[in-house]
Amino acid sequence: MASLRSQAFQSLSRGRTPFIRSQQRRWAQVHDVRFLATHHDPNQVLDRYRSKLNHKAQQEGHESVDSLKDAYKDKIDNLRRKAATPVTPEAAPSATAPPPPPPSPPPRQSAQAAQVASATKSAGVKPLSSYLDVEKVRTLPAKELETVWRLRHAGNSHSVCAVIPLETYQRIVSAARQNPQFILPLPRTETAAQAEPESESGDHPGADIHFLQWAFHPPAAGSVPTQVNSHTSTIIFTSLAAYKLHGSFAPPHTTITHHLDLAEEQGLVLMHGQVMPDAGVSATEASWLVSCVQRFYDFGGQASGRKGELLRMFTRGDVEGFKIEELMEEAEKV
């Protein structure tokens, strides 16, 4: 699949709208080394080092290699847990046979995903309690809760917020897990569109193209995990031009966090977004991009038609069907 997507994006870059030109070489380096290195047959490794293992077992007074493995089982399991990553999960132990190979990773896993996880972990996703007194608002009617949430962010010119029905959020997240990356157009003013032609950055004369990446984390510190509040999701946005220039080090201009603390009682998900100052994107423009997320990811709602098809085509690298012009047209349809 990774090979197919690389060829597809390379073909797109030679077309009329080169929105990902010169990117294949960078994407060819995004595979996790440990993930690739641990997919070999363990029996081949055992056969290769059997003589050394037998010698080690005799030195330590063990009857066989299996006895040696049992003696070191706790140490091996501990090392596996320390080495585990979101892309290379810890393998389940098995005494009789090697575990089955893990499922294939979602298409187009990139270093951008690692950047999202690393940035979120280092900075820490702020819990809902850092914005509201959760216990006081827990029993508020839905309308009052929405009003309180919007007023909480009204004084911040770099903040965007929304209240999302839980059913809508669950549909969006289901699509996001299968399509964690996408591009969205941000329409330019008529003057700017006429002044600047289509360029190597991948932008279109009528719009700037922005790259988005979803990531999923455990509930934020301080929140109470439940069956509904089982994760925290984030979205980062960066311009496609910056991503092409800096790859996984491209700084995001907007970061979105979804809080599920009140989803079980209220059936609502509270969304908060922070726009970086001097990043070239206003809060109004960031709000446009966030609204486009629902338009293209809500497969059971707004994205049930051509919008959802465009998202899936982007994920699988359908160079014949995916067109920037059609993306722009669909983005402007409510």
mmCIF file of C-alpha atoms in Angstrom:
data_model
loop_
_atom_site.group_PDB
_atom_site.id
_atom_site.type_symbol
_atom_site.label_atom_id
_atom_site.label_comp_id
_atom_site.label_asym_id
_atom_site.label_seq_id
_atom_site.Cartn_x
_atom_site.Cartn_y
_atom_site.Cartn_z
ATOM 1 C CA MET A 1 0.000 0.000 0.000
ATOM 2 C CA ALA A 2 2.837 2.397 0.868
ATOM 3 C CA SER A 3 4.357 1.786 -2.566
ATOM 4 C CA LEU A 4 1.021 2.375 -4.258
ATOM 5 C CA ARG A 5 0.494 5.659 -2.412
ATOM 6 C CA SER A 6 4.006 6.890 -3.219
ATOM 7 C CA GLN A 7 3.471 6.196 -6.919
ATOM 8 C CA ALA A 8 0.069 7.823 -6.771
ATOM 9 C CA PHE A 9 1.303 11.011 -5.159
ATOM 10 C CA GLN A 10 4.236 11.130 -7.564
ATOM 11 C CA SER A 11 1.796 10.950 -10.461
ATOM 12 C CA LEU A 12 -0.322 13.692 -8.915
ATOM 13 C CA SER A 13 2.743 15.905 -8.648
ATOM 14 C CA ARG A 14 3.263 15.715 -12.408
ATOM 15 C CA GLY A 15 -0.343 16.740 -13.099
ATOM 16 C CA ARG A 16 -1.929 20.130 -13.535
ATOM 17 C CA THR A 17 -2.038 20.764 -9.799
ATOM 18 C CA PRO A 18 1.271 19.742 -8.215
ATOM 19 C CA PHE A 19 0.074 19.966 -4.601
ATOM 20 C CA ILE A 20 2.615 17.453 -3.325
ATOM 21 C CA ARG A 21 5.502 17.917 -5.753
ATOM 22 C CA SER A 22 8.954 16.896 -4.526
ATOM 23 C CA GLN A 23 7.480 15.143 -1.496
ATOM 24 C CA GLN A 24 7.986 11.472 -2.357
ATOM 25 C CA ARG A 25 11.638 11.410 -1.342
ATOM 26 C CA ARG A 26 10.761 12.772 2.084
ATOM 27 C CA TRP A 27 7.858 10.382 2.567
ATOM 28 C CA ALA A 28 10.105 7.462 1.656
ATOM 29 C CA GLN A 29 11.894 7.945 4.990
ATOM 30 C CA VAL A 30 8.967 7.976 7.380
ATOM 31 C CA HIS A 31 8.772 4.250 8.222
ATOM 32 C CA ASP A 32 9.540 3.297 11.793
ATOM 33 C CA VAL A 33 12.802 1.320 11.797
ATOM 34 C CA ARG A 34 11.915 -0.832 14.759
ATOM 35 C CA PHE A 35 8.557 -1.700 13.203
ATOM 36 C CA LEU A 36 10.253 -2.955 10.026
ATOM 37 C CA ALA A 37 13.020 -4.728 11.896
ATOM 38 C CA THR A 38 10.688 -6.795 14.089
ATOM 39 C CA HIS A 39 8.711 -8.409 11.297
ATOM 40 C CA HIS A 40 11.226 -11.226 10.643
ATOM 41 C CA ASP A 41 10.542 -14.868 11.470
ATOM 42 C CA PRO A 42 11.734 -15.383 15.084
ATOM 43 C CA ASN A 43 12.668 -18.985 14.275
ATOM 44 C CA GLN A 44 15.264 -17.738 11.780
ATOM 45 C CA VAL A 45 16.843 -15.578 14.454
ATOM 46 C CA LEU A 46 16.813 -18.464 16.930
ATOM 47 C CA ASP A 47 18.468 -20.843 14.461
ATOM 48 C CA ARG A 48 21.123 -18.271 13.609
ATOM 49 C CA TYR A 49 22.226 -17.829 17.222
ATOM 50 C CA ARG A 50 21.392 -21.292 18.579
ATOM 51 C CA SER A 51 25.027 -22.267 19.163
ATOM 52 C CA LYS A 52 25.705 -19.101 21.154
ATOM 53 C CA LEU A 53 22.496 -19.545 23.123
ATOM 54 C CA ASN A 54 23.405 -23.161 23.926
ATOM 55 C CA HIS A 55 26.821 -22.029 25.136
ATOM 56 C CA LYS A 56 25.210 -19.303 27.261
ATOM 57 C CA ALA A 57 22.746 -21.804 28.732
ATOM 58 C CA GLN A 58 25.546 -24.228 29.671
ATOM 59 C CA GLN A 59 27.553 -21.414 31.284
ATOM 60 C CA GLU A 60 24.631 -20.481 33.502
ATOM 61 C CA GLY A 61 23.701 -24.071 34.322
ATOM 62 C CA HIS A 62 20.509 -24.321 32.276
ATOM 63 C CA GLU A 63 19.450 -27.555 30.592
ATOM 64 C CA SER A 64 18.296 -25.959 27.343
ATOM 65 C CA VAL A 65 17.742 -22.696 25.493
ATOM 66 C CA ASP A 66 14.080 -22.779 26.537
ATOM 67 C CA SER A 67 15.159 -22.895 30.169
ATOM 68 C CA LEU A 68 17.436 -19.915 29.520
ATOM 69 C CA LYS A 69 14.574 -17.996 27.915
ATOM 70 C CA ASP A 70 12.332 -18.704 30.915
ATOM 71 C CA ALA A 71 15.020 -17.360 33.257
ATOM 72 C CA TYR A 72 15.243 -14.117 31.281
ATOM 73 C CA LYS A 73 11.499 -13.826 30.519
ATOM 74 C CA ASP A 74 10.820 -10.927 32.924
ATOM 75 C CA LYS A 75 13.823 -8.958 31.672
ATOM 76 C CA ILE A 76 12.809 -9.498 28.022
ATOM 77 C CA ASP A 77 9.223 -8.419 28.690
ATOM 78 C CA ASN A 78 10.469 -5.295 30.480
ATOM 79 C CA LEU A 79 12.700 -4.349 27.538
ATOM 80 C CA ARG A 80 9.785 -4.865 25.116
ATOM 81 C CA ARG A 81 7.563 -2.541 27.136
ATOM 82 C CA LYS A 82 10.215 0.172 27.175
ATOM 83 C CA ALA A 83 10.765 -0.137 23.420
ATOM 84 C CA ALA A 84 7.062 -0.129 22.510
ATOM 85 C CA THR A 85 5.748 2.890 20.523
ATOM 86 C CA PRO A 86 2.293 3.779 19.045
ATOM 87 C CA VAL A 87 3.516 2.427 15.695
ATOM 88 C CA THR A 88 5.298 -0.624 17.182
ATOM 89 C CA PRO A 89 3.020 -1.897 19.960
ATOM 90 C CA GLU A 90 4.296 -4.401 22.503
ATOM 91 C CA ALA A 91 3.848 -7.944 21.258
ATOM 92 C CA ALA A 92 1.613 -10.241 23.297
ATOM 93 C CA PRO A 93 3.668 -12.991 25.040
ATOM 94 C CA SER A 94 3.154 -16.562 23.907
ATOM 95 C CA ALA A 95 4.720 -19.696 25.358
ATOM 96 C CA THR A 96 3.923 -22.016 22.487
ATOM 97 C CA ALA A 97 4.149 -20.082 19.240
ATOM 98 C CA PRO A 98 5.202 -16.638 18.032
ATOM 99 C CA PRO A 99 2.362 -14.098 17.984
ATOM 100 C CA PRO A 100 0.642 -13.358 14.672
ATOM 101 C CA PRO A 101 2.015 -10.367 12.779
ATOM 102 C CA PRO A 102 0.370 -7.064 13.723
ATOM 103 C CA PRO A 103 -2.158 -5.559 11.312
ATOM 104 C CA SER A 104 -0.842 -3.298 8.608
ATOM 105 C CA PRO A 105 -0.591 0.338 9.678
ATOM 106 C CA PRO A 106 -3.086 2.804 8.181
ATOM 107 C CA PRO A 107 -2.044 4.108 4.755
ATOM 108 C CA ARG A 108 0.308 7.101 4.649
ATOM 109 C CA GLN A 109 1.605 6.905 8.193
ATOM 110 C CA SER A 110 4.156 9.700 8.262
ATOM 111 C CA ALA A 111 6.638 11.381 10.534
ATOM 112 C CA GLN A 112 3.964 14.046 11.001
ATOM 113 C CA ALA A 113 2.081 11.555 13.213
ATOM 114 C CA ALA A 114 5.146 11.144 15.402
ATOM 115 C CA GLN A 115 5.454 14.920 15.570
ATOM 116 C CA VAL A 116 1.849 15.250 16.764
ATOM 117 C CA ALA A 117 2.292 12.618 19.457
ATOM 118 C CA SER A 118 5.639 14.009 20.588
ATOM 119 C CA ALA A 119 4.467 17.627 20.697
ATOM 120 C CA THR A 120 1.284 16.696 22.565
ATOM 121 C CA LYS A 121 3.171 14.559 25.074
ATOM 122 C CA SER A 122 5.869 17.132 25.740
ATOM 123 C CA ALA A 123 3.499 20.090 26.069
ATOM 124 C CA GLY A 124 0.706 18.027 27.659
ATOM 125 C CA VAL A 125 -2.874 18.154 26.449
ATOM 126 C CA LYS A 126 -4.655 20.518 28.800
ATOM 127 C CA PRO A 127 -7.553 18.847 30.610
ATOM 128 C CA LEU A 128 -11.034 20.338 30.454
ATOM 129 C CA SER A 129 -10.642 21.355 34.108
ATOM 130 C CA SER A 130 -8.056 23.934 33.027
ATOM 131 C CA TYR A 131 -10.854 25.820 31.259
ATOM 132 C CA LEU A 132 -13.980 25.051 33.303
ATOM 133 C CA ASP A 133 -15.058 23.871 36.729
ATOM 134 C CA VAL A 134 -16.155 20.482 35.399
ATOM 135 C CA GLU A 135 -18.258 19.508 38.418
ATOM 136 C CA LYS A 136 -20.188 22.777 38.365
ATOM 137 C CA VAL A 137 -21.045 22.617 34.663
ATOM 138 C CA ARG A 138 -21.682 18.864 34.565
ATOM 139 C CA THR A 139 -25.398 19.234 35.290
ATOM 140 C CA LEU A 140 -26.051 22.345 33.200
ATOM 141 C CA PRO A 141 -28.553 22.091 30.346
ATOM 142 C CA ALA A 142 -26.896 21.643 26.956
ATOM 143 C CA LYS A 143 -27.690 25.181 25.789
ATOM 144 C CA GLU A 144 -26.227 26.748 28.923
ATOM 145 C CA LEU A 145 -23.128 24.567 28.710
ATOM 146 C CA GLU A 146 -22.563 25.682 25.122
ATOM 147 C CA THR A 147 -22.962 29.321 26.132
ATOM 148 C CA VAL A 148 -20.507 28.965 29.012
ATOM 149 C CA TRP A 149 -17.968 27.233 26.758
ATOM 150 C CA ARG A 150 -18.140 29.920 24.089
ATOM 151 C CA LEU A 151 -17.943 32.753 26.628
ATOM 152 C CA ARG A 152 -14.898 31.106 28.190
ATOM 153 C CA HIS A 153 -12.966 31.627 24.926
ATOM 154 C CA ALA A 154 -14.621 34.821 23.695
ATOM 155 C CA GLY A 155 -11.832 37.058 24.976
ATOM 156 C CA ASN A 156 -9.019 35.173 23.224
ATOM 157 C CA SER A 157 -8.467 36.403 19.674
ATOM 158 C CA HIS A 158 -6.320 33.335 18.879
ATOM 159 C CA SER A 159 -8.864 30.795 20.089
ATOM 160 C CA VAL A 160 -11.562 28.825 18.264
ATOM 161 C CA CYS A 161 -14.134 26.631 19.955
ATOM 162 C CA ALA A 162 -17.208 24.538 19.221
ATOM 163 C CA VAL A 163 -19.653 22.147 20.844
ATOM 164 C CA ILE A 164 -20.139 18.919 18.877
ATOM 165 C CA PRO A 165 -22.962 16.370 19.405
ATOM 166 C CA LEU A 166 -21.446 13.077 20.532
ATOM 167 C CA GLU A 167 -22.985 11.089 17.658
ATOM 168 C CA THR A 168 -21.488 13.499 15.118
ATOM 169 C CA TYR A 169 -18.084 13.331 16.807
ATOM 170 C CA GLN A 170 -18.125 9.531 16.835
ATOM 171 C CA ARG A 171 -18.836 9.439 13.094
ATOM 172 C CA ILE A 172 -16.022 11.918 12.427
ATOM 173 C CA VAL A 173 -13.543 10.006 14.604
ATOM 174 C CA SER A 174 -14.421 6.716 12.938
ATOM 175 C CA ALA A 175 -13.521 8.254 9.579
ATOM 176 C CA ALA A 176 -10.413 9.918 11.042
ATOM 177 C CA ARG A 177 -8.957 6.620 12.266
ATOM 178 C CA GLN A 178 -9.110 5.310 8.715
ATOM 179 C CA ASN A 179 -8.072 8.599 7.091
ATOM 180 C CA PRO A 180 -5.708 10.332 9.534
ATOM 181 C CA GLN A 181 -4.312 12.810 6.989
ATOM 182 C CA PHE A 182 -5.904 15.123 4.456
ATOM 183 C CA ILE A 183 -5.509 18.476 2.728
ATOM 184 C CA LEU A 184 -7.999 21.337 2.806
ATOM 185 C CA PRO A 185 -8.232 24.534 0.749
ATOM 186 C CA LEU A 186 -8.387 27.951 2.349
ATOM 187 C CA PRO A 187 -9.932 30.353 -0.204
ATOM 188 C CA ARG A 188 -7.943 33.495 -0.933
ATOM 189 C CA THR A 189 -9.336 36.911 -1.508
ATOM 190 C CA GLU A 190 -10.008 37.692 -5.140
ATOM 191 C CA THR A 191 -7.112 40.187 -5.262
ATOM 192 C CA ALA A 192 -4.597 37.720 -3.830
ATOM 193 C CA ALA A 193 -5.771 34.959 -6.143
ATOM 194 C CA GLN A 194 -5.253 37.138 -9.212
ATOM 195 C CA ALA A 195 -1.871 38.417 -8.048
ATOM 196 C CA GLU A 196 -0.248 35.026 -7.410
ATOM 197 C CA PRO A 197 -0.370 32.153 -9.917
ATOM 198 C CA GLU A 198 -0.166 28.476 -9.051
ATOM 199 C CA SER A 199 3.266 27.773 -7.576
ATOM 200 C CA GLU A 200 5.626 24.987 -6.613
ATOM 201 C CA SER A 201 4.306 25.144 -3.062
ATOM 202 C CA GLY A 202 1.266 23.199 -4.200
ATOM 203 C CA ASP A 203 -1.161 26.068 -3.572
ATOM 204 C CA HIS A 204 -3.871 26.820 -6.102
ATOM 205 C CA PRO A 205 -4.460 30.290 -7.600
ATOM 206 C CA GLY A 206 -7.762 30.464 -5.746
ATOM 207 C CA ALA A 207 -6.733 28.921 -2.419
ATOM 208 C CA ASP A 208 -3.919 28.096 -0.032
ATOM 209 C CA ILE A 209 -3.684 24.367 0.668
ATOM 210 C CA HIS A 210 -3.295 23.179 4.245
ATOM 211 C CA PHE A 211 -2.273 19.773 5.557
ATOM 212 C CA LEU A 212 -3.988 18.191 8.578
ATOM 213 C CA GLN A 213 -3.071 15.249 10.785
ATOM 214 C CA TRP A 214 -5.172 13.476 13.437
ATOM 215 C CA ALA A 215 -3.700 11.865 16.552
ATOM 216 C CA PHE A 216 -5.284 9.942 19.432
ATOM 217 C CA HIS A 217 -4.079 9.879 23.041
ATOM 218 C CA PRO A 218 -5.227 8.623 26.452
ATOM 219 C CA PRO A 219 -7.583 10.966 28.310
ATOM 220 C CA ALA A 220 -5.832 14.118 29.470
ATOM 221 C CA ALA A 221 -4.411 14.184 32.986
ATOM 222 C CA GLY A 222 -7.096 15.133 35.470
ATOM 223 C CA SER A 223 -10.046 13.824 33.440
ATOM 224 C CA VAL A 224 -11.993 10.750 34.486
ATOM 225 C CA PRO A 225 -11.778 7.940 31.890
ATOM 226 C CA THR A 226 -15.080 6.270 31.044
ATOM 227 C CA GLN A 227 -16.351 4.096 28.237
ATOM 228 C CA VAL A 228 -17.169 7.270 26.287
ATOM 229 C CA ASN A 229 -14.225 9.346 27.520
ATOM 230 C CA SER A 230 -11.687 6.729 26.458
ATOM 231 C CA HIS A 231 -9.363 8.989 24.487
ATOM 232 C CA THR A 232 -8.415 12.543 23.605
ATOM 233 C CA SER A 233 -8.113 13.411 19.932
ATOM 234 C CA THR A 234 -6.111 16.248 18.430
ATOM 235 C CA ILE A 235 -5.749 17.729 14.959
ATOM 236 C CA ILE A 236 -2.846 19.847 13.827
ATOM 237 C CA PHE A 237 -2.908 22.085 10.762
ATOM 238 C CA THR A 238 0.111 23.353 8.857
ATOM 239 C CA SER A 239 0.370 24.886 5.433
ATOM 240 C CA LEU A 240 1.231 22.397 2.721
ATOM 241 C CA ALA A 241 4.058 24.699 1.610
ATOM 242 C CA ALA A 242 5.621 24.541 5.098
ATOM 243 C CA TYR A 243 5.158 20.776 5.260
ATOM 244 C CA LYS A 244 6.848 20.317 1.895
ATOM 245 C CA LEU A 245 9.731 22.511 3.030
ATOM 246 C CA HIS A 246 10.245 21.172 6.559
ATOM 247 C CA GLY A 247 8.592 17.748 6.529
ATOM 248 C CA SER A 248 7.877 16.413 10.015
ATOM 249 C CA PHE A 249 9.454 19.553 11.509
ATOM 250 C CA ALA A 250 6.907 21.895 9.932
ATOM 251 C CA PRO A 251 5.421 24.021 12.749
ATOM 252 C CA PRO A 252 1.619 23.765 13.057
ATOM 253 C CA HIS A 253 -0.325 27.002 12.876
ATOM 254 C CA THR A 254 -3.418 25.586 14.607
ATOM 255 C CA THR A 255 -3.902 22.796 17.148
ATOM 256 C CA ILE A 256 -7.353 21.386 17.907
ATOM 257 C CA THR A 257 -8.289 19.334 21.001
ATOM 258 C CA HIS A 258 -11.538 17.477 21.665
ATOM 259 C CA HIS A 259 -12.648 17.039 25.303
ATOM 260 C CA LEU A 260 -14.994 14.122 26.073
ATOM 261 C CA ASP A 261 -15.319 14.624 29.858
ATOM 262 C CA LEU A 262 -19.006 15.588 29.607
ATOM 263 C CA ALA A 263 -19.910 13.389 26.660
ATOM 264 C CA GLU A 264 -21.501 10.663 28.772
ATOM 265 C CA GLU A 265 -23.831 12.949 30.756
ATOM 266 C CA GLN A 266 -24.440 15.692 28.197
ATOM 267 C CA GLY A 267 -23.908 13.899 24.891
ATOM 268 C CA LEU A 268 -21.610 16.768 23.856
ATOM 269 C CA VAL A 269 -17.923 17.048 22.969
ATOM 270 C CA LEU A 270 -16.206 20.348 23.718
ATOM 271 C CA MET A 271 -13.680 21.408 21.080
ATOM 272 C CA HIS A 272 -10.977 23.984 21.628
ATOM 273 C CA GLY A 273 -8.416 25.232 19.124
ATOM 274 C CA GLN A 274 -5.401 27.477 19.530
ATOM 275 C CA VAL A 275 -4.061 29.501 16.591
ATOM 276 C CA MET A 276 -0.392 30.387 16.803
ATOM 277 C CA PRO A 277 0.232 34.151 16.657
ATOM 278 C CA ASP A 278 2.107 35.418 13.599
ATOM 279 C CA ALA A 279 1.645 32.064 11.824
ATOM 280 C CA GLY A 280 -0.065 33.672 8.835
ATOM 281 C CA VAL A 281 -3.527 32.276 9.664
ATOM 282 C CA SER A 282 -6.260 34.164 11.507
ATOM 283 C CA ALA A 283 -8.753 32.648 13.914
ATOM 284 C CA THR A 284 -11.477 33.159 11.292
ATOM 285 C CA GLU A 285 -9.452 31.235 8.711
ATOM 286 C CA ALA A 286 -8.710 28.487 11.231
ATOM 287 C CA SER A 287 -12.455 28.247 11.948
ATOM 288 C CA TRP A 288 -13.039 27.709 8.238
ATOM 289 C CA LEU A 289 -10.567 24.823 8.172
ATOM 290 C CA VAL A 290 -12.141 23.273 11.273
ATOM 291 C CA SER A 291 -15.602 23.488 9.729
ATOM 292 C CA CYS A 292 -14.224 21.738 6.644
ATOM 293 C CA VAL A 293 -13.132 18.835 8.831
ATOM 294 C CA GLN A 294 -16.762 18.022 9.586
ATOM 295 C CA ARG A 295 -17.754 18.518 5.957
ATOM 296 C CA PHE A 296 -15.261 15.899 4.771
ATOM 297 C CA TYR A 297 -15.124 13.514 7.756
ATOM 298 C CA ASP A 298 -18.772 13.185 8.793
ATOM 299 C CA PHE A 299 -19.542 10.214 6.572
ATOM 300 C CA GLY A 300 -23.028 9.807 8.025
ATOM 301 C CA GLY A 301 -23.807 13.506 7.568
ATOM 302 C CA GLN A 302 -22.260 16.201 5.402
ATOM 303 C CA ALA A 303 -19.567 13.873 4.012
ATOM 304 C CA SER A 304 -21.955 11.131 2.939
ATOM 305 C CA GLY A 305 -21.534 12.048 -0.731
ATOM 306 C CA ARG A 306 -18.672 13.305 -2.863
ATOM 307 C CA LYS A 307 -16.815 14.881 0.067
ATOM 308 C CA GLY A 308 -16.335 11.510 1.722
ATOM 309 C CA GLU A 309 -15.267 10.005 -1.591
ATOM 310 C CA LEU A 310 -12.574 12.666 -2.010
ATOM 311 C CA LEU A 311 -11.229 11.924 1.473
ATOM 312 C CA ARG A 312 -11.017 8.202 0.758
ATOM 313 C CA MET A 313 -9.436 8.832 -2.647
ATOM 314 C CA PHE A 314 -6.750 10.969 -1.018
ATOM 315 C CA THR A 315 -6.000 8.218 1.495
ATOM 316 C CA ARG A 316 -5.557 5.541 -1.150
ATOM 317 C CA GLY A 317 -3.789 7.854 -3.607
ATOM 318 C CA ASP A 318 -6.382 7.836 -6.383
ATOM 319 C CA VAL A 319 -4.679 10.164 -8.867
ATOM 320 C CA GLU A 320 -7.430 9.768 -11.442
ATOM 321 C CA GLY A 321 -10.315 10.733 -9.193
ATOM 322 C CA PHE A 322 -8.823 13.290 -6.791
ATOM 323 C CA LYS A 323 -8.844 16.817 -8.201
ATOM 324 C CA ILE A 324 -7.946 20.016 -6.347
ATOM 325 C CA GLU A 325 -10.596 21.954 -8.250
ATOM 326 C CA GLU A 326 -13.309 19.556 -7.083
ATOM 327 C CA LEU A 327 -11.932 19.683 -3.525
ATOM 328 C CA MET A 328 -12.337 23.456 -3.568
ATOM 329 C CA GLU A 329 -15.868 23.231 -4.950
ATOM 330 C CA GLU A 330 -16.944 20.691 -2.326
ATOM 331 C CA ALA A 331 -15.316 22.658 0.509
ATOM 332 C CA GLU A 332 -17.489 25.664 -0.303
ATOM 333 C CA LYS A 333 -20.696 23.620 -0.352
ATOM 334 C CA VAL A 334 -22.565 23.610 2.953
#
